[in-house]
Amino acid sequence: MKVVKKPEILHAQLIVNGLNDSWSLLSQIEFNSIIRAYSRRKPIYAILFFREMIRNGVLPNKFTYPFALKACALLKALNEGKMVHCRIAKTSKQYDIHAQGSLVHMYAKCGSMSSAKLVFELIPVKNLMAYNQILDGYIKLGFLEEACKLFDEMVERDGFSWNAMIEGYAKMGDMVSAQRFFDESPIKDEISFGILVNWYAKWGDLKEARQVFDMIQERENPIAWNSLIAEFNHMEHYAQWIFKI
């Protein structure tokens, strides 16, 4: 069994040996290992290695595409993402739920919601992650009406779904709607409370911020406390008021 070297070692060897002469020495597994590693830390390298993988005739597979698309999403590199999409379309056997979900995420992060929605509609069995990716994309772009319609369609929702709606309305200054989603949420966590306190404070409603904060104290949730302390590090005058310093 072949032992796959660490991505950093493989990359270093490519540079030492000369890039032009060494790409062809990498196997599919080695390309995938490098693309996966760089998709988290240096996405531009992940895209570079994906391009070289294609150029050298090494076929991507279902383990390649999600990480190549993740890199495109982080960089908001829409054209590169479209290139990856074309490759997936040409190899339909690899066009599985993971690739489709990654495509939805990439298009949404790049702000191309029409493409994200199109791919989303083609997914035969839509999972919660795919719904959340579309939902997050709508909210990030301020399309709250579309987000609300999608939210109502969702059979299953998790904490991310509820918190996304709370923060989406809060960012737009509609704290009434944000509070409504908060009140209706069956999955309130430290993030939910942190969102409300943060945005009430930012919009100058310190009374409501304090009331929500007092609810957290009643819960005796140390995670929530730590989250709020971090939130208030850059808002000293709010912190002093809330903590009565």
Short mmCIF file of C-alpha atoms in Angstrom, two decimals:
data_model
loop_
_atom_site.label_atom_id
_atom_site.label_comp_id
_atom_site.label_asym_id
_atom_site.label_seq_id
_atom_site.Cartn_x
_atom_site.Cartn_y
_atom_site.Cartn_z
CA MET A 1 0.00 0.00 0.00
CA LYS A 2 1.36 3.39 -1.01
CA VAL A 3 1.94 5.87 1.80
CA VAL A 4 0.73 9.37 0.87
CA LYS A 5 3.08 12.10 2.01
CA LYS A 6 1.88 15.22 3.78
CA PRO A 7 0.62 17.92 1.38
CA GLU A 8 3.29 20.39 2.50
CA ILE A 9 6.05 17.84 1.76
CA LEU A 10 4.61 17.05 -1.66
CA HIS A 11 4.38 20.75 -2.49
CA ALA A 12 7.94 21.39 -1.32
CA GLN A 13 9.24 18.53 -3.45
CA LEU A 14 7.45 19.94 -6.47
CA ILE A 15 9.20 23.28 -6.00
CA VAL A 16 12.63 21.71 -5.43
CA ASN A 17 12.32 19.40 -8.43
CA GLY A 18 10.88 22.07 -10.70
CA LEU A 19 7.15 22.54 -11.04
CA ASN A 20 6.93 21.97 -14.78
CA ASP A 21 8.65 18.58 -14.57
CA SER A 22 7.00 17.28 -11.41
CA TRP A 23 3.23 17.74 -11.72
CA SER A 24 2.85 14.53 -13.70
CA LEU A 25 4.44 12.53 -10.87
CA LEU A 26 1.49 13.15 -8.55
CA SER A 27 -1.24 10.54 -8.26
CA GLN A 28 -4.96 11.22 -7.92
CA ILE A 29 -4.76 10.52 -4.18
CA GLU A 30 -1.83 12.92 -3.76
CA PHE A 31 -3.57 15.69 -5.71
CA ASN A 32 -6.69 15.17 -3.59
CA SER A 33 -4.65 15.29 -0.39
CA ILE A 34 -3.04 18.60 -1.36
CA ILE A 35 -6.29 20.18 -2.59
CA ARG A 36 -8.08 19.16 0.60
CA ALA A 37 -5.35 20.56 2.87
CA TYR A 38 -5.05 23.87 1.04
CA SER A 39 -8.81 24.36 0.70
CA ARG A 40 -8.88 25.21 4.41
CA ARG A 41 -5.78 27.40 4.74
CA LYS A 42 -4.56 28.61 1.35
CA PRO A 43 -7.48 28.20 -1.06
CA ILE A 44 -5.60 29.83 -3.95
CA TYR A 45 -3.17 26.88 -3.89
CA ALA A 46 -6.09 24.44 -3.87
CA ILE A 47 -7.38 26.00 -7.09
CA LEU A 48 -3.89 25.97 -8.62
CA PHE A 49 -3.47 22.27 -7.88
CA PHE A 50 -6.93 21.51 -9.24
CA ARG A 51 -6.01 23.22 -12.51
CA GLU A 52 -2.75 21.29 -12.73
CA MET A 53 -4.55 18.07 -11.93
CA ILE A 54 -6.73 18.59 -15.01
CA ARG A 55 -3.86 19.79 -17.19
CA ASN A 56 -1.83 16.68 -16.39
CA GLY A 57 -4.64 14.31 -17.22
CA VAL A 58 -5.34 13.18 -13.66
CA LEU A 59 -9.09 12.73 -13.29
CA PRO A 60 -10.81 14.37 -10.31
CA ASN A 61 -13.30 12.27 -8.38
CA LYS A 62 -15.97 12.71 -5.73
CA PHE A 63 -13.25 13.39 -3.16
CA THR A 64 -11.79 16.23 -5.24
CA TYR A 65 -14.77 18.41 -6.09
CA PRO A 66 -16.09 19.40 -2.63
CA PHE A 67 -12.70 20.78 -1.58
CA ALA A 68 -12.03 22.53 -4.89
CA LEU A 69 -15.45 24.18 -4.59
CA LYS A 70 -14.79 25.06 -0.96
CA ALA A 71 -11.65 26.93 -2.06
CA CYS A 72 -13.63 28.79 -4.73
CA ALA A 73 -16.26 29.73 -2.15
CA LEU A 74 -13.68 31.09 0.31
CA LEU A 75 -12.11 33.23 -2.42
CA LYS A 76 -15.49 34.11 -3.96
CA ALA A 77 -13.89 32.97 -7.22
CA LEU A 78 -17.06 32.53 -9.28
CA ASN A 79 -15.34 31.89 -12.62
CA GLU A 80 -13.14 29.20 -11.10
CA GLY A 81 -16.21 27.70 -9.46
CA LYS A 82 -17.97 27.57 -12.81
CA MET A 83 -14.94 25.77 -14.26
CA VAL A 84 -15.21 23.13 -11.53
CA HIS A 85 -18.96 22.87 -12.20
CA CYS A 86 -18.25 22.19 -15.88
CA ARG A 87 -15.87 19.40 -14.93
CA ILE A 88 -18.51 17.85 -12.68
CA ALA A 89 -21.11 18.04 -15.45
CA LYS A 90 -18.74 16.23 -17.83
CA THR A 91 -18.29 13.38 -15.35
CA SER A 92 -21.91 12.80 -14.41
CA LYS A 93 -21.13 9.65 -12.44
CA GLN A 94 -19.39 11.85 -9.87
CA TYR A 95 -22.29 14.32 -9.75
CA ASP A 96 -23.46 13.14 -6.35
CA ILE A 97 -25.17 14.81 -3.41
CA HIS A 98 -21.85 16.00 -1.96
CA ALA A 99 -20.85 17.75 -5.18
CA GLN A 100 -24.31 19.29 -5.55
CA GLY A 101 -24.29 20.56 -1.99
CA SER A 102 -20.82 22.04 -2.50
CA LEU A 103 -22.02 23.74 -5.69
CA VAL A 104 -24.93 25.32 -3.85
CA HIS A 105 -22.53 26.57 -1.17
CA MET A 106 -20.06 27.94 -3.72
CA TYR A 107 -22.65 29.81 -5.79
CA ALA A 108 -24.31 31.21 -2.67
CA LYS A 109 -20.99 32.42 -1.22
CA CYS A 110 -20.14 34.03 -4.56
CA GLY A 111 -23.47 35.87 -4.57
CA SER A 112 -24.88 34.02 -7.59
CA MET A 113 -28.16 33.01 -5.99
CA SER A 114 -29.88 32.23 -9.29
CA SER A 115 -27.27 29.55 -10.01
CA ALA A 116 -27.35 28.33 -6.41
CA LYS A 117 -31.13 27.98 -6.57
CA LEU A 118 -30.94 26.18 -9.93
CA VAL A 119 -28.49 23.59 -8.58
CA PHE A 120 -30.55 23.31 -5.40
CA GLU A 121 -33.70 22.50 -7.36
CA LEU A 122 -31.85 19.70 -9.19
CA ILE A 123 -30.94 17.91 -5.96
CA PRO A 124 -33.31 14.90 -5.83
CA VAL A 125 -33.30 14.55 -2.04
CA LYS A 126 -32.58 17.89 -0.41
CA ASN A 127 -30.94 17.65 2.99
CA LEU A 128 -30.83 20.23 5.77
CA MET A 129 -27.33 21.38 4.82
CA ALA A 130 -28.44 22.27 1.29
CA TYR A 131 -31.41 24.23 2.64
CA ASN A 132 -29.19 26.08 5.10
CA GLN A 133 -26.70 26.99 2.37
CA ILE A 134 -29.42 28.58 0.24
CA LEU A 135 -30.94 30.25 3.30
CA ASP A 136 -27.58 31.69 4.35
CA GLY A 137 -26.93 32.96 0.82
CA TYR A 138 -30.25 34.82 0.67
CA ILE A 139 -29.67 36.36 4.09
CA LYS A 140 -26.08 37.42 3.38
CA LEU A 141 -27.34 39.30 0.30
CA GLY A 142 -30.25 40.87 2.19
CA PHE A 143 -32.96 38.90 0.35
CA LEU A 144 -35.04 38.42 3.48
CA GLU A 145 -38.34 37.85 1.69
CA GLU A 146 -36.88 34.94 -0.27
CA ALA A 147 -35.17 33.65 2.89
CA CYS A 148 -38.44 33.74 4.81
CA LYS A 149 -40.28 31.82 2.07
CA LEU A 150 -37.57 29.17 2.00
CA PHE A 151 -37.56 28.96 5.80
CA ASP A 152 -41.31 28.30 5.78
CA GLU A 153 -40.77 25.47 3.26
CA MET A 154 -38.20 23.72 5.43
CA VAL A 155 -39.53 20.58 7.07
CA GLU A 156 -36.46 20.34 9.29
CA ARG A 157 -34.61 23.25 10.91
CA ASP A 158 -31.64 23.39 13.22
CA GLY A 159 -29.98 26.05 15.33
CA PHE A 160 -28.17 27.44 12.28
CA SER A 161 -31.49 27.93 10.45
CA TRP A 162 -33.09 29.84 13.31
CA ASN A 163 -30.01 31.90 14.12
CA ALA A 164 -29.59 32.84 10.46
CA MET A 165 -33.12 34.28 10.39
CA ILE A 166 -32.62 36.10 13.70
CA GLU A 167 -29.38 37.71 12.55
CA GLY A 168 -30.69 38.45 9.05
CA TYR A 169 -33.52 40.61 10.38
CA ALA A 170 -31.36 42.08 13.14
CA LYS A 171 -28.75 43.28 10.65
CA MET A 172 -31.47 45.03 8.65
CA GLY A 173 -32.63 46.82 11.80
CA ASP A 174 -35.92 44.90 12.02
CA MET A 175 -35.53 43.88 15.64
CA VAL A 176 -39.25 43.14 15.96
CA SER A 177 -38.94 40.31 13.43
CA ALA A 178 -35.60 39.22 14.88
CA GLN A 179 -37.18 39.00 18.33
CA ARG A 180 -40.14 37.07 16.90
CA PHE A 181 -37.88 34.42 15.37
CA PHE A 182 -35.93 34.28 18.62
CA ASP A 183 -39.11 33.76 20.65
CA GLU A 184 -40.37 31.05 18.27
CA SER A 185 -37.06 29.19 18.10
CA PRO A 186 -37.11 25.87 19.97
CA ILE A 187 -33.31 25.72 19.74
CA LYS A 188 -31.99 28.76 21.58
CA ASP A 189 -28.26 28.60 22.28
CA GLU A 190 -25.51 31.02 23.27
CA ILE A 191 -25.29 32.18 19.65
CA SER A 192 -29.01 33.08 19.62
CA PHE A 193 -28.68 35.20 22.75
CA GLY A 194 -25.41 36.71 21.57
CA ILE A 195 -26.98 37.82 18.28
CA LEU A 196 -29.84 39.61 20.00
CA VAL A 197 -27.72 41.31 22.66
CA ASN A 198 -25.16 42.37 20.07
CA TRP A 199 -27.66 43.88 17.64
CA TYR A 200 -29.89 45.50 20.25
CA ALA A 201 -26.75 47.20 21.56
CA LYS A 202 -25.57 48.21 18.09
CA TRP A 203 -28.95 49.74 17.29
CA GLY A 204 -28.85 51.65 20.58
CA ASP A 205 -31.61 49.77 22.42
CA LEU A 206 -29.68 49.12 25.61
CA LYS A 207 -32.80 48.32 27.61
CA GLU A 208 -33.66 45.34 25.40
CA ALA A 209 -30.01 44.30 25.27
CA ARG A 210 -29.96 44.19 29.07
CA GLN A 211 -33.20 42.20 29.24
CA VAL A 212 -31.87 39.54 26.88
CA PHE A 213 -28.60 39.48 28.80
CA ASP A 214 -30.48 38.91 32.05
CA MET A 215 -32.17 35.89 30.46
CA ILE A 216 -28.73 34.40 29.86
CA GLN A 217 -27.79 34.96 33.49
CA GLU A 218 -30.88 33.00 34.50
CA ARG A 219 -29.73 30.13 32.28
CA GLU A 220 -26.31 30.12 34.04
CA ASN A 221 -24.65 29.24 30.75
CA PRO A 222 -20.87 29.86 30.96
CA ILE A 223 -20.52 29.46 27.19
CA ALA A 224 -23.02 32.27 26.66
CA TRP A 225 -21.15 34.49 29.12
CA ASN A 226 -17.85 33.91 27.33
CA SER A 227 -19.48 34.57 23.98
CA LEU A 228 -20.88 37.89 25.17
CA ILE A 229 -17.62 38.99 26.75
CA ALA A 230 -15.97 38.42 23.37
CA GLU A 231 -18.76 40.37 21.65
CA PHE A 232 -18.29 43.35 23.95
CA ASN A 233 -14.51 43.57 23.70
CA HIS A 234 -14.94 46.08 20.87
CA MET A 235 -17.90 47.90 22.51
CA GLU A 236 -16.52 49.04 25.87
CA HIS A 237 -19.27 51.52 26.72
CA TYR A 238 -21.95 48.87 26.17
CA ALA A 239 -20.00 46.38 28.26
CA GLN A 240 -19.63 48.85 31.13
CA TRP A 241 -23.35 49.52 31.14
CA ILE A 242 -24.39 45.88 31.00
CA PHE A 243 -21.92 44.67 33.60
CA LYS A 244 -22.41 47.85 35.70
CA ILE A 245 -18.66 48.43 35.87
#
